mmCIF file of C-alpha atoms and ligand atoms in Angstrom:
data_model
loop_
_atom_site.group_PDB
_atom_site.id
_atom_site.type_symbol
_atom_site.label_atom_id
_atom_site.label_comp_id
_atom_site.label_asym_id
_atom_site.label_seq_id
_atom_site.Cartn_x
_atom_site.Cartn_y
_atom_site.Cartn_z
ATOM 1 C CA MET A 406 188.125 71.662 183.538
ATOM 2 C CA ALA A 407 186.231 73.953 181.177
ATOM 3 C CA SER A 408 182.531 73.216 181.087
ATOM 4 C CA THR A 409 180.093 73.323 178.200
ATOM 5 C CA ARG A 410 177.120 72.333 180.286
ATOM 6 C CA PHE A 411 175.380 75.663 179.881
ATOM 7 C CA HIS A 412 176.050 75.523 176.154
ATOM 8 C CA PHE A 413 174.292 72.185 175.966
ATOM 9 C CA ARG A 414 171.418 73.435 178.080
ATOM 10 C CA ALA A 415 170.988 76.375 175.722
ATOM 11 C CA LEU A 416 171.399 74.059 172.717
ATOM 12 C CA LEU A 417 168.518 71.914 173.933
ATOM 13 C CA ALA A 418 166.358 74.997 174.336
ATOM 14 C CA ASN A 419 167.226 75.953 170.749
ATOM 15 C CA VAL A 420 166.309 72.589 169.264
ATOM 16 C CA ASN A 421 162.894 72.585 170.910
ATOM 17 C CA PRO A 422 160.055 73.675 168.642
ATOM 18 C CA SER A 423 158.890 77.223 169.334
ATOM 19 C CA PRO A 424 155.813 77.731 171.542
ATOM 20 C CA SER A 425 153.805 79.085 168.587
ATOM 21 C CA ARG A 426 154.474 75.928 166.517
ATOM 22 C CA ARG A 427 153.653 73.745 169.503
ATOM 23 C CA GLU A 428 150.384 75.595 169.894
ATOM 24 C CA LEU A 429 149.515 75.045 166.213
ATOM 25 C CA ALA A 430 150.388 71.383 166.463
ATOM 26 C CA LYS A 431 147.999 71.143 169.385
ATOM 27 C CA THR A 432 145.051 73.042 167.921
ATOM 28 C CA LEU A 433 144.893 71.938 164.277
ATOM 29 C CA PRO A 434 144.235 68.215 164.924
ATOM 30 C CA GLY A 435 141.331 69.064 167.263
ATOM 31 C CA GLU A 436 139.784 71.327 164.649
ATOM 32 C CA VAL A 437 140.049 68.629 161.984
ATOM 33 C CA ARG A 438 138.495 66.126 164.349
ATOM 34 C CA GLU A 439 135.537 68.439 165.048
ATOM 35 C CA TRP A 440 135.157 69.089 161.359
ATOM 36 C CA LEU A 441 135.042 65.379 160.588
ATOM 37 C CA ALA A 442 132.488 64.833 163.347
ATOM 38 C CA ALA A 443 130.339 67.652 161.943
ATOM 39 C CA HIS A 444 130.491 65.911 158.550
ATOM 40 C CA ASP A 445 129.204 62.627 159.903
ATOM 41 C CA PHE A 446 132.462 60.752 159.712
ATOM 42 C CA PRO A 447 132.150 58.020 162.353
ATOM 43 C CA THR A 448 135.075 57.694 164.712
ATOM 44 C CA VAL A 449 135.287 55.594 167.854
ATOM 45 C CA PHE A 450 136.853 56.158 171.264
ATOM 46 C CA PRO A 451 139.426 57.691 171.770
ATOM 47 C CA HIS A 452 138.641 59.329 168.367
ATOM 48 C CA THR A 453 141.993 61.025 167.821
ATOM 49 C CA ARG A 454 145.411 60.863 169.399
ATOM 50 C CA LEU A 455 148.547 62.724 168.588
ATOM 51 C CA THR A 456 151.404 60.432 167.722
ATOM 52 C CA GLY A 457 154.839 60.779 166.113
ATOM 53 C CA SER A 458 157.685 62.962 167.255
ATOM 54 C CA TYR A 459 155.552 65.846 168.463
ATOM 55 C CA ALA A 460 153.514 63.644 170.796
ATOM 56 C CA ARG A 461 156.655 62.029 172.184
ATOM 57 C CA GLN A 462 158.376 65.380 172.618
ATOM 58 C CA VAL A 463 161.240 64.439 170.357
ATOM 59 C CA ALA A 464 160.396 66.873 167.568
ATOM 60 C CA VAL A 465 163.203 69.306 166.764
ATOM 61 C CA GLY A 466 163.287 72.650 165.000
ATOM 62 C CA GLU A 467 160.195 74.044 163.332
ATOM 63 C CA ILE A 468 157.398 71.482 163.491
ATOM 64 C CA LYS A 469 156.353 70.815 159.895
ATOM 65 C CA ASP A 470 154.614 67.530 160.384
ATOM 66 C CA VAL A 471 152.081 66.444 162.979
ATOM 67 C CA ASP A 472 151.014 62.813 163.058
ATOM 68 C CA VAL A 473 147.479 62.098 164.187
ATOM 69 C CA LEU A 474 145.738 58.791 164.741
ATOM 70 C CA LEU A 475 142.071 58.743 163.769
ATOM 71 C CA PHE A 476 140.239 55.841 165.376
ATOM 72 C CA VAL A 477 137.778 54.213 162.993
ATOM 73 C CA GLU A 478 135.162 51.472 163.373
ATOM 74 C CA GLU A 479 136.301 47.873 163.599
ATOM 75 C CA GLU A 480 134.245 46.923 160.534
ATOM 76 C CA GLU A 481 136.758 48.827 158.423
ATOM 77 C CA ARG A 482 138.982 45.780 158.741
ATOM 78 C CA GLU A 483 136.665 44.007 156.282
ATOM 79 C CA GLN A 484 137.454 46.633 153.642
ATOM 80 C CA LYS A 485 140.690 47.088 151.749
ATOM 81 C CA PRO A 486 142.812 49.712 153.545
ATOM 82 C CA ASN A 487 142.741 51.970 150.519
ATOM 83 C CA SER A 488 139.005 52.405 150.905
ATOM 84 C CA ILE A 489 139.164 54.273 154.224
ATOM 85 C CA LEU A 490 142.060 56.420 153.036
ATOM 86 C CA ILE A 491 140.093 57.403 149.936
ATOM 87 C CA ARG A 492 136.981 58.241 151.992
ATOM 88 C CA ILE A 493 138.897 60.423 154.446
ATOM 89 C CA LYS A 494 140.619 62.134 151.565
ATOM 90 C CA LYS A 495 137.355 62.825 149.751
ATOM 91 C CA LEU A 496 135.850 64.376 152.851
ATOM 92 C CA LEU A 497 138.897 66.472 153.674
ATOM 93 C CA ASP A 498 138.996 67.756 150.115
ATOM 94 C CA GLU A 499 136.467 70.319 151.338
ATOM 95 C CA TYR A 500 138.495 71.353 154.383
ATOM 96 C CA PRO A 501 139.099 75.097 154.230
ATOM 97 C CA ASP A 502 142.507 76.591 153.392
ATOM 98 C CA THR A 503 144.244 73.275 152.900
ATOM 99 C CA VAL A 504 145.434 71.006 150.120
ATOM 100 C CA LEU A 505 145.779 67.245 150.079
ATOM 101 C CA SER A 506 149.016 65.615 149.111
ATOM 102 C CA ASP A 507 149.480 62.175 147.552
ATOM 103 C CA GLY A 508 151.876 59.330 148.117
ATOM 104 C CA GLN A 509 151.406 58.439 151.792
ATOM 105 C CA HIS A 510 151.500 54.731 152.599
ATOM 106 C CA ARG A 511 149.391 54.823 155.724
ATOM 107 C CA SER A 512 147.929 58.251 156.037
ATOM 108 C CA VAL A 513 146.119 61.157 154.435
ATOM 109 C CA ARG A 514 148.279 64.256 154.332
ATOM 110 C CA LEU A 515 146.433 67.517 154.876
ATOM 111 C CA VAL A 516 148.665 70.495 154.093
ATOM 112 C CA PHE A 517 148.141 73.938 155.642
ATOM 113 C CA PRO A 518 150.149 76.138 153.254
ATOM 114 C CA ALA A 519 149.661 79.294 155.303
ATOM 115 C CA HIS A 520 151.280 77.600 158.288
ATOM 116 C CA ASP A 521 153.877 75.626 156.321
ATOM 117 C CA LEU A 522 152.707 72.566 158.243
ATOM 118 C CA HIS A 523 150.854 69.346 157.463
ATOM 119 C CA LEU A 524 148.883 66.766 159.363
ATOM 120 C CA ASP A 525 149.473 63.093 158.571
ATOM 121 C CA ILE A 526 146.184 61.494 159.509
ATOM 122 C CA VAL A 527 146.534 57.755 160.104
ATOM 123 C CA PRO A 528 143.295 55.775 160.407
ATOM 124 C CA ALA A 529 143.609 53.203 163.169
ATOM 125 C CA ILE A 530 141.548 50.333 164.494
ATOM 126 C CA ALA A 531 141.849 50.076 168.246
ATOM 127 C CA PRO A 532 141.856 46.661 169.895
ATOM 128 C CA GLU A 533 139.776 45.962 173.028
ATOM 129 C CA SER A 534 142.402 47.646 175.133
ATOM 130 C CA LEU A 535 144.795 50.346 174.061
ATOM 131 C CA ASP A 536 147.529 48.331 175.776
ATOM 132 C CA GLU A 537 147.522 46.168 172.640
ATOM 133 C CA PRO A 538 148.950 47.234 169.254
ATOM 134 C CA LEU A 539 146.696 49.109 166.854
ATOM 135 C CA GLU A 540 145.978 48.155 163.259
ATOM 136 C CA VAL A 541 146.728 50.694 160.558
ATOM 137 C CA PRO A 542 146.247 50.533 156.786
ATOM 138 C CA ASP A 543 149.258 49.811 154.613
ATOM 139 C CA ARG A 544 148.798 50.687 150.944
ATOM 140 C CA PRO A 545 151.823 48.814 149.522
ATOM 141 C CA THR A 546 150.752 45.463 151.010
ATOM 142 C CA LYS A 547 147.021 46.248 150.794
ATOM 143 C CA THR A 548 146.566 44.959 154.343
ATOM 144 C CA TRP A 549 145.965 46.265 157.832
ATOM 145 C CA ILE A 550 149.195 45.962 159.759
ATOM 146 C CA ALA A 551 150.053 46.099 163.462
ATOM 147 C CA SER A 552 151.532 49.302 164.826
ATOM 148 C CA ASP A 553 152.103 50.219 168.449
ATOM 149 C CA PRO A 554 152.960 53.910 168.650
ATOM 150 C CA LEU A 555 150.972 54.611 171.820
ATOM 151 C CA ASN A 556 152.665 51.970 173.924
ATOM 152 C CA TYR A 557 156.024 52.900 172.460
ATOM 153 C CA GLY A 558 155.375 56.478 173.588
ATOM 154 C CA GLU A 559 154.669 55.265 177.137
ATOM 155 C CA ARG A 560 157.753 53.100 177.105
ATOM 156 C CA LEU A 561 159.939 55.925 175.884
ATOM 157 C CA SER A 562 158.765 58.083 178.806
ATOM 158 C CA ALA A 563 159.458 55.284 181.273
ATOM 159 C CA GLU A 564 162.914 54.568 179.825
ATOM 160 C CA ASN A 565 163.680 58.265 179.823
ATOM 161 C CA ALA A 566 162.823 58.431 183.524
ATOM 162 C CA SER A 567 164.872 55.352 184.379
ATOM 163 C CA HIS A 568 167.872 56.737 182.486
ATOM 164 C CA GLY A 569 168.124 59.988 184.402
ATOM 165 C CA MET A 570 165.867 61.890 181.912
ATOM 166 C CA LYS A 571 168.739 61.666 179.428
ATOM 167 C CA LEU A 572 167.211 59.545 176.675
ATOM 168 C CA VAL A 573 164.755 62.076 175.190
ATOM 169 C CA PRO A 574 167.364 64.890 175.122
ATOM 170 C CA LEU A 575 169.836 62.532 173.451
ATOM 171 C CA ILE A 576 167.280 61.644 170.756
ATOM 172 C CA LYS A 577 166.660 65.349 170.162
ATOM 173 C CA LEU A 578 170.346 66.180 169.914
ATOM 174 C CA VAL A 579 171.005 63.325 167.505
ATOM 175 C CA LYS A 580 168.074 64.497 165.341
ATOM 176 C CA ALA A 581 169.414 68.064 165.470
ATOM 177 C CA TRP A 582 172.855 66.763 164.422
ATOM 178 C CA ARG A 583 171.136 64.888 161.552
ATOM 179 C CA ASP A 584 169.290 68.034 160.453
ATOM 180 C CA GLN A 585 172.518 70.033 160.341
ATOM 181 C CA ASN A 586 174.690 67.427 158.660
ATOM 182 C CA PHE A 587 172.558 65.711 156.047
ATOM 183 C CA ALA A 588 171.373 67.903 153.200
ATOM 184 C CA ILE A 589 170.722 64.676 151.301
ATOM 185 C CA ARG A 590 170.571 61.007 152.298
ATOM 186 C CA ARG A 591 169.068 61.958 155.656
ATOM 187 C CA PRO A 592 168.376 58.997 157.886
ATOM 188 C CA LYS A 593 164.668 58.791 158.668
ATOM 189 C CA SER A 594 163.555 60.253 161.977
ATOM 190 C CA TYR A 595 161.957 57.180 163.450
ATOM 191 C CA VAL A 596 164.823 54.867 162.462
ATOM 192 C CA LEU A 597 167.313 57.295 163.997
ATOM 193 C CA GLU A 598 165.218 57.596 167.153
ATOM 194 C CA VAL A 599 165.089 53.824 167.514
ATOM 195 C CA ILE A 600 168.871 53.550 167.029
ATOM 196 C CA VAL A 601 169.302 55.940 169.981
ATOM 197 C CA PHE A 602 166.577 54.195 171.997
ATOM 198 C CA ARG A 603 168.207 50.804 171.523
ATOM 199 C CA ALA A 604 171.706 52.107 172.278
ATOM 200 C CA MET A 605 170.532 53.553 175.603
ATOM 201 C CA THR A 606 168.086 50.869 176.724
ATOM 202 C CA GLY A 607 170.395 48.074 175.579
ATOM 203 C CA GLY A 608 172.953 49.259 178.132
ATOM 204 C CA HIS A 609 175.487 50.340 175.504
ATOM 205 C CA LEU A 610 175.944 53.890 176.786
ATOM 206 C CA ILE A 611 177.331 55.181 180.040
ATOM 207 C CA TRP A 612 174.870 57.865 181.093
ATOM 208 C CA GLU A 613 175.405 58.259 184.847
ATOM 209 C CA ASN A 614 177.800 60.920 186.099
ATOM 210 C CA CYS A 615 178.646 62.065 182.629
ATOM 211 C CA SER A 616 178.082 65.252 180.691
ATOM 212 C CA THR A 617 175.879 65.624 177.635
ATOM 213 C CA GLY A 618 179.011 65.881 175.512
ATOM 214 C CA GLN A 619 180.352 62.624 176.930
ATOM 215 C CA LEU A 620 177.029 60.923 176.300
ATOM 216 C CA LEU A 621 176.973 62.124 172.706
ATOM 217 C CA HIS A 622 180.519 60.922 172.153
ATOM 218 C CA GLY A 623 179.537 57.566 173.651
ATOM 219 C CA PHE A 624 176.608 57.310 171.256
ATOM 220 C CA PHE A 625 178.656 58.049 168.123
ATOM 221 C CA ASP A 626 181.347 55.675 169.319
ATOM 222 C CA HIS A 627 178.822 52.914 169.944
ATOM 223 C CA VAL A 628 177.239 53.250 166.477
ATOM 224 C CA ALA A 629 180.639 53.464 164.746
ATOM 225 C CA GLU A 630 181.742 50.232 166.424
ATOM 226 C CA LYS A 631 178.424 48.385 166.196
ATOM 227 C CA TRP A 632 178.277 48.671 162.399
ATOM 228 C CA LYS A 633 182.030 48.836 161.677
ATOM 229 C CA ARG A 634 182.178 45.439 159.982
ATOM 230 C CA LEU A 635 178.966 45.994 158.091
ATOM 231 C CA MET A 636 180.350 49.303 156.846
ATOM 232 C CA ASP A 637 183.838 48.084 155.942
ATOM 233 C CA GLU A 638 183.098 44.608 154.661
ATOM 234 C CA GLY A 639 179.347 44.327 154.160
ATOM 235 C CA GLU A 640 177.016 45.157 151.319
ATOM 236 C CA ARG A 641 173.739 45.777 153.064
ATOM 237 C CA SER A 642 172.153 48.253 155.419
ATOM 238 C CA PRO A 643 171.501 47.356 159.028
ATOM 239 C CA LYS A 644 168.239 45.875 160.153
ATOM 240 C CA VAL A 645 166.846 48.205 162.784
ATOM 241 C CA ARG A 646 163.959 46.615 164.618
ATOM 242 C CA ASP A 647 160.921 48.297 166.122
ATOM 243 C CA PRO A 648 161.161 48.422 169.929
ATOM 244 C CA GLN A 649 157.569 47.219 170.337
ATOM 245 C CA LEU A 650 156.836 44.777 167.547
ATOM 246 C CA ASP A 651 160.380 43.744 166.609
ATOM 247 C CA ASN A 652 159.669 44.066 162.883
ATOM 248 C CA VAL A 653 162.366 45.649 160.688
ATOM 249 C CA ILE A 654 161.716 49.368 160.266
ATOM 250 C CA SER A 655 164.795 50.192 158.181
ATOM 251 C CA GLY A 656 163.799 48.247 155.068
ATOM 252 C CA SER A 657 164.019 51.299 152.823
ATOM 253 C CA TRP A 658 167.473 52.381 154.088
ATOM 254 C CA GLU A 659 169.647 52.261 150.967
ATOM 255 C CA ARG A 660 173.221 51.031 151.318
ATOM 256 C CA SER A 661 174.654 54.280 149.901
ATOM 257 C CA HIS A 662 172.626 56.272 152.439
ATOM 258 C CA PHE A 663 173.837 54.032 155.249
ATOM 259 C CA GLU A 664 177.449 54.568 154.138
ATOM 260 C CA THR A 665 176.995 58.343 154.225
ATOM 261 C CA PHE A 666 175.473 57.997 157.682
ATOM 262 C CA MET A 667 178.435 55.969 158.916
ATOM 263 C CA ARG A 668 180.977 58.407 157.491
ATOM 264 C CA ARG A 669 179.240 61.247 159.306
ATOM 265 C CA VAL A 670 179.040 59.211 162.521
ATOM 266 C CA ARG A 671 182.786 58.567 162.375
ATOM 267 C CA GLU A 672 183.476 62.256 161.785
ATOM 268 C CA ALA A 673 181.157 63.158 164.657
ATOM 269 C CA ARG A 674 182.942 60.738 166.977
ATOM 270 C CA THR A 675 186.299 62.337 166.132
ATOM 271 C CA THR A 676 184.935 65.853 166.556
ATOM 272 C CA ALA A 677 183.283 64.996 169.872
ATOM 273 C CA ALA A 678 186.530 63.420 171.134
ATOM 274 C CA ARG A 679 188.456 66.580 170.207
ATOM 275 C CA ALA A 680 185.865 68.740 171.972
ATOM 276 C CA LEU A 681 186.074 66.645 175.137
ATOM 277 C CA GLN A 682 189.848 66.732 175.023
ATOM 278 C CA ALA A 683 189.758 70.522 174.741
ATOM 279 C CA GLU A 684 187.383 70.694 177.726
ATOM 280 C CA GLU A 685 189.818 68.640 179.768
ATOM 281 C CA THR A 686 192.657 71.022 179.014
ATOM 282 C CA ASP A 687 190.500 74.059 179.798
ATOM 283 C CA ASP A 688 190.438 75.198 176.196
ATOM 284 C CA LEU A 689 186.815 76.278 176.129
ATOM 285 C CA ASP A 690 187.072 78.156 172.821
ATOM 286 C CA THR A 691 188.235 75.063 170.951
ATOM 287 C CA ALA A 692 185.623 72.882 172.650
ATOM 288 C CA VAL A 693 182.876 75.314 171.674
ATOM 289 C CA GLU A 694 184.089 75.490 168.063
ATOM 290 C CA GLU A 695 184.154 71.698 167.791
ATOM 291 C CA TRP A 696 180.655 71.231 169.184
ATOM 292 C CA LYS A 697 179.385 74.071 167.066
ATOM 293 C CA SER A 698 180.641 72.301 163.948
ATOM 294 C CA LEU A 699 178.291 69.408 164.808
ATOM 295 C CA PHE A 700 175.207 71.455 165.659
ATOM 296 C CA GLY A 701 175.527 74.439 163.326
ATOM 297 C CA ASP A 702 172.563 76.800 163.477
ATOM 298 C CA PHE A 703 171.218 75.200 166.629
ATOM 299 C CA TRP A 704 174.375 75.968 168.611
ATOM 300 C CA PRO A 705 173.663 78.798 171.085
ATOM 301 C CA THR A 706 175.196 82.243 170.914
ATOM 302 C CA ALA A 707 177.567 83.409 173.640
ATOM 303 C CA GLU A 708 174.771 85.731 174.855
ATOM 304 C CA GLN A 709 172.322 82.858 175.263
ATOM 305 C CA VAL A 710 174.857 80.897 177.281
ATOM 306 C CA GLU A 711 175.722 83.861 179.440
ATOM 307 C CA GLU A 712 172.064 84.512 180.122
ATOM 308 C CA LEU A 713 171.622 80.970 181.403
ATOM 309 C CA MET A 714 174.747 81.151 183.548
ATOM 310 C CA THR A 715 173.737 84.451 185.046
ATOM 311 C CA ALA A 716 170.245 83.155 185.815
ATOM 312 C CA GLN A 717 171.712 80.147 187.593
ATOM 313 C CA ALA A 718 174.214 82.288 189.444
ATOM 314 C CA ARG A 719 171.370 84.490 190.668
ATOM 315 C CA ASP A 720 169.403 81.461 191.842
ATOM 316 C CA LEU A 721 172.355 79.989 193.710
ATOM 317 C CA GLN A 722 173.788 82.974 195.486
ATOM 318 C CA PRO A 723 171.688 86.088 195.188
ATOM 319 C CA GLY A 724 173.999 89.089 195.083
ATOM 320 C CA LYS A 725 177.183 87.078 195.464
ATOM 321 C CA ALA A 726 177.538 84.773 192.503
ATOM 322 C CA ARG A 727 180.006 85.301 189.726
ATOM 323 C CA ILE A 728 180.768 83.528 186.467
ATOM 324 C CA SER A 729 184.303 82.375 185.973
ATOM 325 C CA SER A 730 186.066 82.472 182.599
ATOM 326 C CA SER A 731 185.912 78.675 182.402
ATOM 327 C CA GLY A 732 182.154 78.899 182.403
ATOM 328 C CA LEU A 733 181.772 77.628 185.958
ATOM 329 C CA VAL A 734 179.402 79.484 188.198
ATOM 330 C CA GLY A 735 180.740 80.165 191.631
ATOM 331 C CA GLY A 736 179.489 81.877 194.749
ATOM 332 C CA SER A 737 181.314 81.593 198.005
ATOM 333 C CA ALA A 738 180.216 77.962 198.142
ATOM 334 C CA GLY A 739 181.105 77.342 194.486
ATOM 335 C CA VAL A 740 179.670 74.635 192.281
ATOM 336 C CA ALA A 741 181.226 71.199 192.238
ATOM 337 C CA SER A 742 182.611 70.283 188.870
ATOM 338 C CA ARG A 743 182.287 66.820 187.417
ATOM 339 C CA GLY A 744 184.993 64.200 187.030
ATOM 340 C CA THR A 745 187.468 64.953 184.303
ATOM 341 C CA ARG A 746 187.572 61.800 182.235
ATOM 342 C CA TYR A 747 185.320 61.224 179.298
ATOM 343 C CA TYR A 748 183.886 57.878 178.485
ATOM 344 C CA GLY A 749 183.490 55.976 175.280
ATOM 345 C CA GLY A 750 180.419 53.889 174.598
ATOM 346 C CA ARG A 751 180.179 50.480 176.169
ATOM 347 C CA ARG A 752 179.473 48.949 172.748
HETATM 348 N N1 LIG B 1951 159.272 52.434 159.318
HETATM 349 C C1 LIG B 1951 158.341 52.587 160.267
HETATM 350 N N2 LIG B 1951 157.777 51.512 160.852
HETATM 351 C C2 LIG B 1951 156.846 51.641 161.821
HETATM 352 N N3 LIG B 1951 156.384 52.826 162.267
HETATM 353 C C3 LIG B 1951 156.900 53.935 161.714
HETATM 354 C C4 LIG B 1951 157.887 53.883 160.679
HETATM 355 N N4 LIG B 1951 158.200 55.160 160.333
HETATM 356 C C5 LIG B 1951 157.429 55.947 161.094
HETATM 357 N N5 LIG B 1951 156.654 55.216 161.928
HETATM 358 C C6 LIG B 1951 155.699 55.727 162.920
HETATM 359 O O1 LIG B 1951 155.041 56.857 162.369
HETATM 360 C C7 LIG B 1951 155.368 58.024 163.133
HETATM 361 C C8 LIG B 1951 155.465 59.223 162.226
HETATM 362 O O2 LIG B 1951 156.546 59.083 161.334
HETATM 363 P P1 LIG B 1951 157.434 60.341 160.904
HETATM 364 O O3 LIG B 1951 158.149 59.923 159.667
HETATM 365 O O4 LIG B 1951 156.592 61.569 160.866
HETATM 366 O O5 LIG B 1951 158.507 60.437 162.061
HETATM 367 P P2 LIG B 1951 158.502 61.248 163.417
HETATM 368 O O6 LIG B 1951 159.012 60.308 164.465
HETATM 369 O O7 LIG B 1951 157.181 61.862 163.676
HETATM 370 O O8 LIG B 1951 159.628 62.348 163.160
HETATM 371 P P3 LIG B 1951 159.590 63.804 162.485
HETATM 372 O O9 LIG B 1951 158.178 64.049 162.037
HETATM 373 O O10 LIG B 1951 160.083 64.701 163.559
HETATM 374 O O11 LIG B 1951 160.529 63.731 161.327
HETATM 375 C C9 LIG B 1951 156.655 57.677 163.857
HETATM 376 O O12 LIG B 1951 156.863 58.442 165.003
HETATM 377 C C10 LIG B 1951 156.439 56.211 164.161
HETATM 378 O O13 LIG B 1951 155.606 56.035 165.297
HETATM 379 MG MG1 LIG B 1952 156.239 63.163 162.282
#
């Protein structure tokens, strides 16, 4: 059977943010925190924490947005949430080489035009122990609401580990697919991440002894089936619930956007099935073309794939290894290939 496993390995490397963006995402929040401290803005332990996709290592492509929690005093709870947001904004108005942007529900957005990147700074009140949910301001409801991003981050790591380290890569690939296939009506990152999280942790996907392509096909198949009736006969969008707090996080998902999402999911399922079929019949070129149509710019070049294969060949059998035309690396001992059937989702 033809194998695309090196293609997927290279694809994952391509979707990862570049080291220079990762470095920026790491340094800028610390600088803002020091600046706030130097301007007598009181924060409490642990002062700041990265949150969002970057902190959970599920950011894809160029990082444009870094989410930062800013821990504020408990007394803030007595004030309307808008008050703290306005104070942070006023202070950061003086921050060099940045502009502030309006319209955030829970955060102050500090834009660094030179870097084409912004920080979303979310004030948070920490409970006695960080094992409990935080409270964050919510402008629309004018209240402090519960939010549990830190414990969700921990849980995601644990679930990733107990699912063969396949959950985080799957989230990244689904986000990369979203980025390449939705010029408009893009499903929101966190909602999409939670859909993947729930599919995997709910036991709806076969992830053991299967390739990345098989897992992806299983995911698209699961989503297509899960919301088939809602799509064909319903009038609403699905209620996606937060993994930690169980509240609905997809409230702003418009029906028309959901329908576009489902059409693309169905197309992706068909494409993935064709790719897997081509792999089974050793038609690597067709398989590669099919997968490439889902991942577009992120899909690796033949050179990138070859580089990975050659590196592995060198590691396995120094001096002896060769790369076969099917993409399998073989020395005298060879490399065992996987089973040849692909799996659908468990639904
Ligand atoms: N509807 C929501 N309900 C509760 N928490 C949310 C919701 N949307 C976002 N969040 C929290 O805020 C964080 C930042 O949101 P954001 O929209 O930046 O998504 P993200 O996961 O960081 O993805 P990316 O920035 O890569 O698009 C999320 O990671 C999540 O923890
Ligand atoms: Mg973000």
